[in-house]
Amino acid sequence: MDKLQISGGATLRGEIAISGAKNAALPLLCAALLTREPVTFTHVPHLNDIGTMLKLLEQMGVKVMRELMTNDSGKVPGGTHSAGDTVTLDASTLDNPLAPYDLVKTMRAAILVLGPLVARAGEAKVSLPGGCAIGARPVDQHIKGLTAMGAEVSVEHGYVHARASRLKGARIFTDMVTVTGTENLMMAACLGAGETIIENAAREPEVVDLATCLNAMGARVSGAGSDVIRIQGVDALHGATHRVMPDRIETGTYLCAAAATGGDVRLTCTSSAYLDAVIDKLMDTGCEITSERDAIRLKAPARLTAVSIRTAPYPAFPTDMQAQFMAINAVADGTAVIRETIFENRFMHAVELIRLGADIKIDGNTAFVKGVAELQGATVMATDLRASASLVIAGLVAQGETVIERIYHLDRGYEALDQKLIALGARVARVK
């Protein structure tokens, strides 16, 4: 199993390109289930979760054509080159609407096949999802919405089994804001009879990206980006080509890494439009940020100022950036209060940061982080995807060597992370 070895103390400088968004690409790939015609996606990140999703679709009978973007050495490029893969999916031969446990257990996003399968094939059997251990992420809102649309849904032996001859339009109010729930129900409604209205819908940019793709395929979706989404059902969708949006969480992670190391970096193939809350907080730390049409530049001060954050659904501060800000607050002047309101078990990285010398106290869903003069390198263990990123940031500023174990979490969500950090001047190595 690979580990990441970091020799701390290097200042990040230079330019890298941001990859396509994992959290946008996964539902987009599932959208191809809705049509018999080929759908092509560009700027698809080269990640383990993407590979798992493609295996899942393939075993359903979907023809998968993946053109890997490689450099002269045959490796997926990092650094300044991040064109992403091109993936074409042909679901005309869809014949097995089953998502088995052995594929779903590593990736919660697999639940996103549920809505498209019921809408297109009239039936779906999907294992209850696995993935990161950051708290309960129930699928009850998915089931509630599909039931409202006329599906017969049961949960037996660890599987969600749904049937419907054709889904019908419905008014759905989700009890909580759920991104995958909104995406699942939006895709299902595209082939339903009549109008579906999703209230209390998630507003994330990834939801908007999915709606844009669905409309390019002939769907009639309006209101994406607001808390009320309307879908007029159509009889069939057709093929299309769609470019995956930039990864806003990857963008924020590299901005935090640059801030923590006192760096000066320019990130291309991305936009500040998706990151208002994160950029505002980085500016509060003392960073100077310049936004361009498709790039962001950050210049960090010699020492950051601690900033308090509270996570909440978009457009508020994203839970997926909480761990990274805990890392930069650990080496900032002052004390920060971090409140996590989305997941009940998302401070596991705090224990590992403390191993590196951070001063962190946890009280329920609140963390109190007092900045220290410096962190010390040590061996730490990644517990989930974003926790892994926080340990990388801490390792970059820690004195001496930091070894991060179980970095398969990182490979689920960060394309060529070690190569991109090396391009910025970090002393990082992937070791067995």
Tab-separated table of C-alpha atoms in Angstrom:
chain	number	residue	atom	x	y	z
A	1	MET	CA	0.000	0.000	0.000
A	2	ASP	CA	1.442	3.382	-1.004
A	3	LYS	CA	2.444	6.079	1.470
A	4	LEU	CA	3.222	9.751	0.941
A	5	GLN	CA	6.541	11.008	2.284
A	6	ILE	CA	6.859	14.776	2.747
A	7	SER	CA	9.934	16.764	3.739
A	8	GLY	CA	8.461	19.953	5.140
A	9	GLY	CA	9.614	23.530	4.898
A	10	ALA	CA	9.416	24.181	1.156
A	11	THR	CA	7.485	27.234	-0.030
A	12	LEU	CA	5.015	26.463	-2.813
A	13	ARG	CA	5.565	28.608	-5.912
A	14	GLY	CA	4.574	28.279	-9.528
A	15	GLU	CA	1.598	27.267	-11.642
A	16	ILE	CA	-0.493	24.115	-11.987
A	17	ALA	CA	-3.757	23.223	-13.711
A	18	ILE	CA	-6.829	22.114	-11.793
A	19	SER	CA	-8.517	18.863	-12.815
A	20	GLY	CA	-12.163	18.185	-13.567
A	21	ALA	CA	-14.402	17.876	-10.535
A	22	LYS	CA	-14.857	14.389	-9.102
A	23	ASN	CA	-18.162	15.393	-7.506
A	24	ALA	CA	-19.429	16.600	-10.890
A	25	ALA	CA	-18.030	13.765	-12.996
A	26	LEU	CA	-19.605	10.933	-11.001
A	27	PRO	CA	-23.257	12.007	-11.471
A	28	LEU	CA	-22.513	13.011	-15.068
A	29	LEU	CA	-21.334	9.493	-15.876
A	30	CYS	CA	-24.557	8.133	-14.378
A	31	ALA	CA	-26.602	10.471	-16.593
A	32	ALA	CA	-25.451	8.450	-19.619
A	33	LEU	CA	-27.745	5.655	-18.385
A	34	LEU	CA	-30.722	7.799	-19.411
A	35	THR	CA	-30.188	7.464	-23.175
A	36	ARG	CA	-29.546	4.800	-25.803
A	37	GLU	CA	-27.193	7.157	-27.642
A	38	PRO	CA	-23.485	7.686	-26.842
A	39	VAL	CA	-22.569	10.484	-24.439
A	40	THR	CA	-19.021	11.894	-24.371
A	41	PHE	CA	-17.420	13.620	-21.397
A	42	THR	CA	-14.161	15.575	-21.531
A	43	HIS	CA	-11.920	16.860	-18.717
A	44	VAL	CA	-12.738	13.734	-16.671
A	45	PRO	CA	-10.289	13.424	-13.742
A	46	HIS	CA	-8.100	10.314	-13.553
A	47	LEU	CA	-9.177	9.054	-10.125
A	48	ASN	CA	-9.896	5.767	-8.411
A	49	ASP	CA	-13.553	6.698	-7.850
A	50	ILE	CA	-13.968	7.383	-11.566
A	51	GLY	CA	-12.475	3.991	-12.400
A	52	THR	CA	-14.839	2.315	-9.938
A	53	MET	CA	-17.863	4.065	-11.433
A	54	LEU	CA	-16.851	3.017	-14.953
A	55	LYS	CA	-16.473	-0.603	-13.804
A	56	LEU	CA	-19.930	-0.385	-12.260
A	57	LEU	CA	-21.472	0.955	-15.474
A	58	GLU	CA	-19.608	-1.617	-17.548
A	59	GLN	CA	-21.015	-4.546	-15.567
A	60	MET	CA	-24.487	-3.121	-16.227
A	61	GLY	CA	-23.883	-3.567	-19.942
A	62	VAL	CA	-22.697	-0.040	-20.752
A	63	LYS	CA	-19.950	0.192	-23.376
A	64	VAL	CA	-17.101	2.279	-21.951
A	65	MET	CA	-14.488	3.985	-24.113
A	66	ARG	CA	-11.852	5.856	-22.114
A	67	GLU	CA	-9.072	7.850	-23.737
A	68	LEU	CA	-6.406	8.424	-21.103
A	69	MET	CA	-4.525	11.690	-21.203
A	70	THR	CA	-0.869	10.702	-20.742
A	71	ASN	CA	2.523	12.342	-21.161
A	72	ASP	CA	5.569	11.035	-23.045
A	73	SER	CA	6.474	8.666	-20.209
A	74	GLY	CA	3.041	7.074	-20.351
A	75	LYS	CA	1.992	8.508	-16.994
A	76	VAL	CA	-1.035	10.641	-16.277
A	77	PRO	CA	0.361	14.191	-16.241
A	78	GLY	CA	0.216	16.559	-13.299
A	79	GLY	CA	1.912	19.942	-12.998
A	80	THR	CA	0.806	22.475	-15.559
A	81	HIS	CA	-0.969	19.899	-17.725
A	82	SER	CA	-4.341	18.575	-16.619
A	83	ALA	CA	-6.455	18.058	-19.723
A	84	GLY	CA	-8.219	15.063	-18.196
A	85	ASP	CA	-9.523	11.905	-19.795
A	86	THR	CA	-12.191	11.669	-22.491
A	87	VAL	CA	-14.879	9.109	-21.701
A	88	THR	CA	-17.639	7.967	-24.055
A	89	LEU	CA	-20.469	5.865	-22.673
A	90	ASP	CA	-22.928	3.895	-24.801
A	91	ALA	CA	-25.816	2.547	-22.718
A	92	SER	CA	-27.792	1.159	-25.676
A	93	THR	CA	-26.919	-2.341	-24.460
A	94	LEU	CA	-27.889	-1.753	-20.824
A	95	ASP	CA	-29.092	-5.169	-19.599
A	96	ASN	CA	-28.189	-5.555	-15.919
A	97	PRO	CA	-29.628	-2.795	-13.676
A	98	LEU	CA	-27.685	-4.021	-10.641
A	99	ALA	CA	-25.089	-2.214	-8.520
A	100	PRO	CA	-23.441	-4.942	-6.416
A	101	TYR	CA	-21.940	-4.449	-2.984
A	102	ASP	CA	-18.375	-5.278	-4.020
A	103	LEU	CA	-18.285	-2.192	-6.268
A	104	VAL	CA	-20.504	0.113	-4.226
A	105	LYS	CA	-18.810	-0.473	-0.867
A	106	THR	CA	-15.868	1.825	-1.632
A	107	MET	CA	-17.867	4.702	-3.111
A	108	ARG	CA	-21.045	6.286	-1.821
A	109	ALA	CA	-21.640	8.046	-5.137
A	110	ALA	CA	-22.701	4.714	-6.637
A	111	ILE	CA	-26.195	5.423	-5.284
A	112	LEU	CA	-26.460	7.885	-8.197
A	113	VAL	CA	-27.275	5.038	-10.589
A	114	LEU	CA	-30.570	4.425	-8.757
A	115	GLY	CA	-32.653	7.216	-10.311
A	116	PRO	CA	-31.413	6.859	-13.904
A	117	LEU	CA	-31.865	3.062	-13.851
A	118	VAL	CA	-35.447	3.218	-12.601
A	119	ALA	CA	-36.280	5.928	-15.144
A	120	ARG	CA	-34.686	4.161	-18.117
A	121	ALA	CA	-34.880	0.422	-17.330
A	122	GLY	CA	-37.926	0.440	-15.053
A	123	GLU	CA	-35.991	-1.317	-12.311
A	124	ALA	CA	-32.877	-0.916	-10.185
A	125	LYS	CA	-31.211	-2.940	-7.462
A	126	VAL	CA	-28.488	-0.920	-5.764
A	127	SER	CA	-26.437	-1.872	-2.730
A	128	LEU	CA	-26.559	0.550	0.166
A	129	PRO	CA	-23.432	2.685	-0.235
A	130	GLY	CA	-20.066	2.675	1.497
A	131	GLY	CA	-17.188	5.141	1.190
A	132	CYS	CA	-15.615	7.495	3.717
A	133	ALA	CA	-16.412	6.992	7.392
A	134	ILE	CA	-17.360	10.601	8.077
A	135	GLY	CA	-20.833	10.036	9.419
A	136	ALA	CA	-24.261	8.894	8.334
A	137	ARG	CA	-25.329	9.882	4.843
A	138	PRO	CA	-28.708	8.155	4.579
A	139	VAL	CA	-30.461	7.477	1.290
A	140	ASP	CA	-33.949	7.972	2.710
A	141	GLN	CA	-34.463	11.182	0.738
A	142	HIS	CA	-33.683	9.349	-2.508
A	143	ILE	CA	-36.258	6.695	-1.615
A	144	LYS	CA	-38.828	9.271	-0.502
A	145	GLY	CA	-38.547	11.120	-3.821
A	146	LEU	CA	-38.749	8.031	-6.008
A	147	THR	CA	-41.763	6.796	-4.041
A	148	ALA	CA	-43.478	10.152	-4.593
A	149	MET	CA	-42.841	9.659	-8.319
A	150	GLY	CA	-44.663	6.340	-8.263
A	151	ALA	CA	-41.858	3.841	-7.791
A	152	GLU	CA	-42.249	0.793	-5.588
A	153	VAL	CA	-39.182	0.808	-3.347
A	154	SER	CA	-38.036	-1.733	-0.786
A	155	VAL	CA	-34.825	-2.170	1.196
A	156	GLU	CA	-33.887	-5.810	1.683
A	157	HIS	CA	-30.644	-7.624	2.449
A	158	GLY	CA	-28.614	-4.416	2.121
A	159	TYR	CA	-30.036	-3.442	-1.275
A	160	VAL	CA	-32.437	-0.738	-2.432
A	161	HIS	CA	-34.804	-2.339	-4.955
A	162	ALA	CA	-36.976	0.055	-6.988
A	163	ARG	CA	-39.489	-0.634	-9.780
A	164	ALA	CA	-41.685	1.587	-11.947
A	165	SER	CA	-43.209	1.119	-15.385
A	166	ARG	CA	-42.784	4.868	-15.826
A	167	LEU	CA	-42.135	7.470	-13.178
A	168	LYS	CA	-44.674	10.281	-12.815
A	169	GLY	CA	-44.156	13.925	-12.062
A	170	ALA	CA	-44.430	14.891	-8.404
A	171	ARG	CA	-43.782	17.674	-5.940
A	172	ILE	CA	-40.904	16.607	-3.687
A	173	PHE	CA	-39.723	18.429	-0.586
A	174	THR	CA	-36.496	16.981	0.819
A	175	ASP	CA	-36.256	17.006	4.604
A	176	MET	CA	-32.605	17.942	4.369
A	177	VAL	CA	-30.416	19.486	1.689
A	178	THR	CA	-28.810	16.538	-0.112
A	179	VAL	CA	-26.594	16.897	-3.161
A	180	THR	CA	-26.739	13.284	-4.351
A	181	GLY	CA	-30.443	13.135	-3.513
A	182	THR	CA	-31.132	16.216	-5.635
A	183	GLU	CA	-29.036	14.813	-8.497
A	184	ASN	CA	-30.638	11.363	-8.341
A	185	LEU	CA	-34.194	12.702	-8.363
A	186	MET	CA	-33.407	15.270	-11.065
A	187	MET	CA	-32.075	12.558	-13.375
A	188	ALA	CA	-35.003	10.244	-12.637
A	189	ALA	CA	-37.544	12.980	-13.368
A	190	CYS	CA	-36.099	13.692	-16.833
A	191	LEU	CA	-37.869	10.625	-18.273
A	192	GLY	CA	-40.951	10.869	-16.058
A	193	ALA	CA	-44.444	11.756	-17.213
A	194	GLY	CA	-45.300	15.356	-16.372
A	195	GLU	CA	-43.588	17.950	-14.183
A	196	THR	CA	-41.478	17.229	-11.126
A	197	ILE	CA	-40.641	19.979	-8.642
A	198	ILE	CA	-37.799	19.435	-6.157
A	199	GLU	CA	-37.996	21.840	-3.217
A	200	ASN	CA	-35.183	22.404	-0.721
A	201	ALA	CA	-32.882	21.293	-3.534
A	202	ALA	CA	-29.103	21.433	-3.230
A	203	ARG	CA	-27.620	24.508	-4.929
A	204	GLU	CA	-24.063	23.264	-5.487
A	205	PRO	CA	-22.287	24.106	-8.776
A	206	GLU	CA	-22.033	20.361	-9.471
A	207	VAL	CA	-25.850	20.190	-9.534
A	208	VAL	CA	-25.849	23.024	-12.081
A	209	ASP	CA	-23.220	21.213	-14.168
A	210	LEU	CA	-25.388	18.092	-14.225
A	211	ALA	CA	-28.461	20.101	-15.240
A	212	THR	CA	-26.485	21.713	-18.065
A	213	CYS	CA	-25.489	18.285	-19.367
A	214	LEU	CA	-29.026	16.897	-19.052
A	215	ASN	CA	-30.413	19.841	-21.015
A	216	ALA	CA	-27.787	19.252	-23.707
A	217	MET	CA	-29.165	15.689	-23.892
A	218	GLY	CA	-32.679	17.003	-24.484
A	219	ALA	CA	-33.984	17.258	-20.916
A	220	ARG	CA	-36.040	20.223	-19.700
A	221	VAL	CA	-34.524	21.218	-16.365
A	222	SER	CA	-34.835	24.735	-14.937
A	223	GLY	CA	-33.946	26.339	-11.631
A	224	ALA	CA	-30.690	24.449	-10.984
A	225	GLY	CA	-28.584	26.550	-8.643
A	226	SER	CA	-31.650	27.603	-6.661
A	227	ASP	CA	-33.534	25.689	-3.978
A	228	VAL	CA	-36.424	24.888	-6.355
A	229	ILE	CA	-35.719	22.800	-9.459
A	230	ARG	CA	-38.375	22.039	-12.064
A	231	ILE	CA	-38.132	19.165	-14.516
A	232	GLN	CA	-40.541	18.657	-17.408
A	233	GLY	CA	-40.384	14.979	-18.301
A	234	VAL	CA	-39.636	13.939	-21.881
A	235	ASP	CA	-40.046	10.632	-23.698
A	236	ALA	CA	-36.365	10.147	-24.497
A	237	LEU	CA	-32.959	11.791	-24.246
A	238	HIS	CA	-30.232	11.816	-26.879
A	239	GLY	CA	-26.443	11.851	-26.945
A	240	ALA	CA	-24.306	14.907	-26.227
A	241	THR	CA	-20.756	16.043	-25.438
A	242	HIS	CA	-20.080	17.753	-22.111
A	243	ARG	CA	-16.952	19.140	-20.402
A	244	VAL	CA	-16.705	18.464	-16.676
A	245	MET	CA	-16.467	21.615	-14.552
A	246	PRO	CA	-13.254	22.408	-12.601
A	247	ASP	CA	-12.850	20.864	-9.160
A	248	ARG	CA	-13.548	23.635	-6.674
A	249	ILE	CA	-12.407	21.516	-3.699
A	250	GLU	CA	-9.096	20.673	-5.370
A	251	THR	CA	-8.736	24.384	-6.118
A	252	GLY	CA	-9.386	25.296	-2.493
A	253	THR	CA	-6.993	22.624	-1.251
A	254	TYR	CA	-4.053	23.936	-3.282
A	255	LEU	CA	-4.878	27.501	-2.243
A	256	CYS	CA	-4.714	26.366	1.391
A	257	ALA	CA	-1.433	24.539	0.786
A	258	ALA	CA	0.065	27.678	-0.731
A	259	ALA	CA	-1.271	29.820	2.115
A	260	ALA	CA	0.151	27.539	4.801
A	261	THR	CA	3.630	27.519	3.243
A	262	GLY	CA	3.758	31.292	2.639
A	263	GLY	CA	3.646	30.601	-1.073
A	264	ASP	CA	2.765	32.309	-4.342
A	265	VAL	CA	0.842	30.089	-6.770
A	266	ARG	CA	-1.336	30.456	-9.841
A	267	LEU	CA	-3.997	27.837	-10.494
A	268	THR	CA	-5.327	27.558	-14.045
A	269	CYS	CA	-8.364	25.807	-15.580
A	270	THR	CA	-10.482	26.917	-12.633
A	271	SER	CA	-12.643	29.803	-11.455
A	272	SER	CA	-13.230	31.732	-8.258
A	273	ALA	CA	-16.954	31.827	-9.094
A	274	TYR	CA	-17.484	28.538	-7.235
A	275	LEU	CA	-15.393	29.488	-4.199
A	276	ASP	CA	-16.672	32.753	-2.742
A	277	ALA	CA	-16.880	31.508	0.856
A	278	VAL	CA	-13.434	29.878	0.728
A	279	ILE	CA	-11.737	32.849	-0.909
A	280	ASP	CA	-13.293	35.273	1.573
A	281	LYS	CA	-11.836	33.255	4.452
A	282	LEU	CA	-8.419	33.003	2.804
A	283	MET	CA	-8.362	36.758	2.385
A	284	ASP	CA	-9.229	37.064	6.083
A	285	THR	CA	-6.075	35.053	6.860
A	286	GLY	CA	-4.057	37.792	5.138
A	287	CYS	CA	-3.656	36.214	1.710
A	288	GLU	CA	-3.768	38.337	-1.432
A	289	ILE	CA	-5.949	36.724	-4.097
A	290	THR	CA	-6.333	37.753	-7.722
A	291	SER	CA	-9.117	36.240	-9.803
A	292	GLU	CA	-8.838	35.886	-13.577
A	293	ARG	CA	-11.326	34.494	-16.072
A	294	ASP	CA	-10.044	30.926	-15.735
A	295	ALA	CA	-7.302	31.212	-13.120
A	296	ILE	CA	-6.667	32.219	-9.510
A	297	ARG	CA	-3.445	33.529	-7.990
A	298	LEU	CA	-2.665	33.525	-4.272
A	299	LYS	CA	0.149	35.307	-2.458
A	300	ALA	CA	0.451	34.410	1.195
A	301	PRO	CA	1.812	36.539	4.046
A	302	ALA	CA	4.738	35.396	6.164
A	303	ARG	CA	2.296	34.350	8.903
A	304	LEU	CA	-1.422	33.691	8.581
A	305	THR	CA	-4.152	35.034	10.847
A	306	ALA	CA	-6.510	32.426	12.300
A	307	VAL	CA	-10.065	32.398	10.902
A	308	SER	CA	-13.190	30.780	12.327
A	309	ILE	CA	-15.518	28.859	10.021
A	310	ARG	CA	-18.914	27.199	10.118
A	311	THR	CA	-19.781	24.624	7.480
A	312	ALA	CA	-23.191	24.702	5.796
A	313	PRO	CA	-24.721	23.806	2.424
A	314	TYR	CA	-23.651	25.821	-0.637
A	315	PRO	CA	-23.182	28.762	-1.046
A	316	ALA	CA	-21.936	28.785	2.557
A	317	PHE	CA	-18.564	27.357	3.599
A	318	PRO	CA	-18.193	23.781	2.255
A	319	THR	CA	-17.716	20.863	4.625
A	320	ASP	CA	-15.189	19.459	2.132
A	321	MET	CA	-12.841	22.387	2.968
A	322	GLN	CA	-13.153	22.175	6.759
A	323	ALA	CA	-10.172	19.860	7.284
A	324	GLN	CA	-7.868	21.961	5.105
A	325	PHE	CA	-8.708	25.092	7.098
A	326	MET	CA	-8.074	23.244	10.343
A	327	ALA	CA	-4.560	22.562	9.034
A	328	ILE	CA	-3.824	26.181	8.136
A	329	ASN	CA	-5.306	27.438	11.416
A	330	ALA	CA	-2.922	25.090	13.232
A	331	VAL	CA	-0.006	27.303	12.118
A	332	ALA	CA	-1.764	30.694	12.154
A	333	ASP	CA	-1.676	33.510	14.715
A	334	GLY	CA	-4.586	33.331	17.141
A	335	THR	CA	-7.357	30.850	17.888
A	336	ALA	CA	-10.035	29.683	15.457
A	337	VAL	CA	-13.391	28.082	16.172
A	338	ILE	CA	-14.526	25.501	13.588
A	339	ARG	CA	-18.120	24.303	13.651
A	340	GLU	CA	-19.083	21.290	11.527
A	341	THR	CA	-22.835	21.190	10.843
A	342	ILE	CA	-23.031	18.721	7.935
A	343	PHE	CA	-21.472	15.488	9.215
A	344	GLU	CA	-21.323	14.316	12.807
A	345	ASN	CA	-18.005	12.461	12.552
A	346	ARG	CA	-15.736	14.710	10.535
A	347	PHE	CA	-13.024	15.685	13.011
A	348	MET	CA	-11.045	12.439	12.799
A	349	HIS	CA	-8.139	14.307	11.202
A	350	ALA	CA	-7.782	16.429	14.363
A	351	VAL	CA	-6.179	13.522	16.246
A	352	GLU	CA	-3.609	13.092	13.472
A	353	LEU	CA	-2.886	16.829	13.338
A	354	ILE	CA	-2.289	16.741	17.091
A	355	ARG	CA	0.342	14.047	16.448
A	356	LEU	CA	2.143	16.656	14.354
A	357	GLY	CA	2.041	19.154	17.227
A	358	ALA	CA	-1.210	21.023	16.555
A	359	ASP	CA	-3.119	22.469	19.519
A	360	ILE	CA	-6.720	21.361	18.923
A	361	LYS	CA	-9.565	20.762	21.378
A	362	ILE	CA	-12.786	19.053	20.273
A	363	ASP	CA	-16.174	19.601	21.907
A	364	GLY	CA	-18.931	17.800	20.000
A	365	ASN	CA	-19.240	19.388	16.566
A	366	THR	CA	-16.893	22.254	17.462
A	367	ALA	CA	-13.108	22.391	17.268
A	368	PHE	CA	-10.938	25.028	18.929
A	369	VAL	CA	-7.639	25.450	17.093
A	370	LYS	CA	-4.852	27.523	18.622
A	371	GLY	CA	-2.005	28.282	16.262
A	372	VAL	CA	1.450	27.025	17.193
A	373	ALA	CA	4.878	28.291	16.159
A	374	GLU	CA	5.631	25.159	14.163
A	375	LEU	CA	4.544	21.576	13.546
A	376	GLN	CA	6.844	18.551	13.773
A	377	GLY	CA	6.938	15.750	11.228
A	378	ALA	CA	5.590	12.327	12.232
A	379	THR	CA	3.831	9.284	10.792
A	380	VAL	CA	0.091	9.848	10.491
A	381	MET	CA	-2.852	7.962	9.026
A	382	ALA	CA	-5.434	9.247	6.572
A	383	THR	CA	-9.017	8.491	7.621
A	384	ASP	CA	-11.003	9.972	4.726
A	385	LEU	CA	-10.473	11.941	1.528
A	386	ARG	CA	-10.423	15.503	2.858
A	387	ALA	CA	-8.720	14.491	6.111
A	388	SER	CA	-5.898	13.218	3.911
A	389	ALA	CA	-5.594	16.647	2.294
A	390	SER	CA	-5.318	18.342	5.698
A	391	LEU	CA	-2.444	16.032	6.639
A	392	VAL	CA	-0.656	16.845	3.380
A	393	ILE	CA	-0.928	20.573	4.110
A	394	ALA	CA	0.330	20.059	7.651
A	395	GLY	CA	3.192	17.896	6.382
A	396	LEU	CA	4.246	20.604	3.939
A	397	VAL	CA	4.848	23.061	6.804
A	398	ALA	CA	6.043	20.636	9.478
A	399	GLN	CA	9.717	20.485	10.414
A	400	GLY	CA	11.317	17.240	9.308
A	401	GLU	CA	9.651	14.303	7.607
A	402	THR	CA	5.968	13.402	7.610
A	403	VAL	CA	4.728	10.052	6.346
A	404	ILE	CA	1.026	9.722	5.508
A	405	GLU	CA	-0.332	6.194	5.443
A	406	ARG	CA	-3.468	4.916	3.648
A	407	ILE	CA	-3.239	7.501	0.868
A	408	TYR	CA	-5.665	5.505	-1.257
A	409	HIS	CA	-8.123	8.015	0.202
A	410	LEU	CA	-6.210	10.793	-1.592
A	411	ASP	CA	-6.247	8.873	-4.848
A	412	ARG	CA	-10.040	8.783	-4.697
A	413	GLY	CA	-10.282	12.548	-5.085
A	414	TYR	CA	-7.003	14.233	-6.086
A	415	GLU	CA	-5.554	13.611	-9.527
A	416	ALA	CA	-1.729	13.356	-9.566
A	417	LEU	CA	-1.451	15.187	-6.236
A	418	ASP	CA	2.198	14.296	-5.664
A	419	GLN	CA	3.164	15.382	-9.186
A	420	LYS	CA	1.320	18.687	-8.876
A	421	LEU	CA	2.924	19.455	-5.515
A	422	ILE	CA	6.375	18.640	-6.922
A	423	ALA	CA	5.653	21.060	-9.793
A	424	LEU	CA	5.119	23.743	-7.141
A	425	GLY	CA	8.408	22.965	-5.403
A	426	ALA	CA	7.268	20.618	-2.656
A	427	ARG	CA	9.530	17.776	-1.508
A	428	VAL	CA	7.061	14.917	-1.853
A	429	ALA	CA	7.515	11.268	-2.784
A	430	ARG	CA	5.113	8.346	-3.154
A	431	VAL	CA	6.665	5.278	-1.555
A	432	LYS	CA	5.667	1.649	-1.067
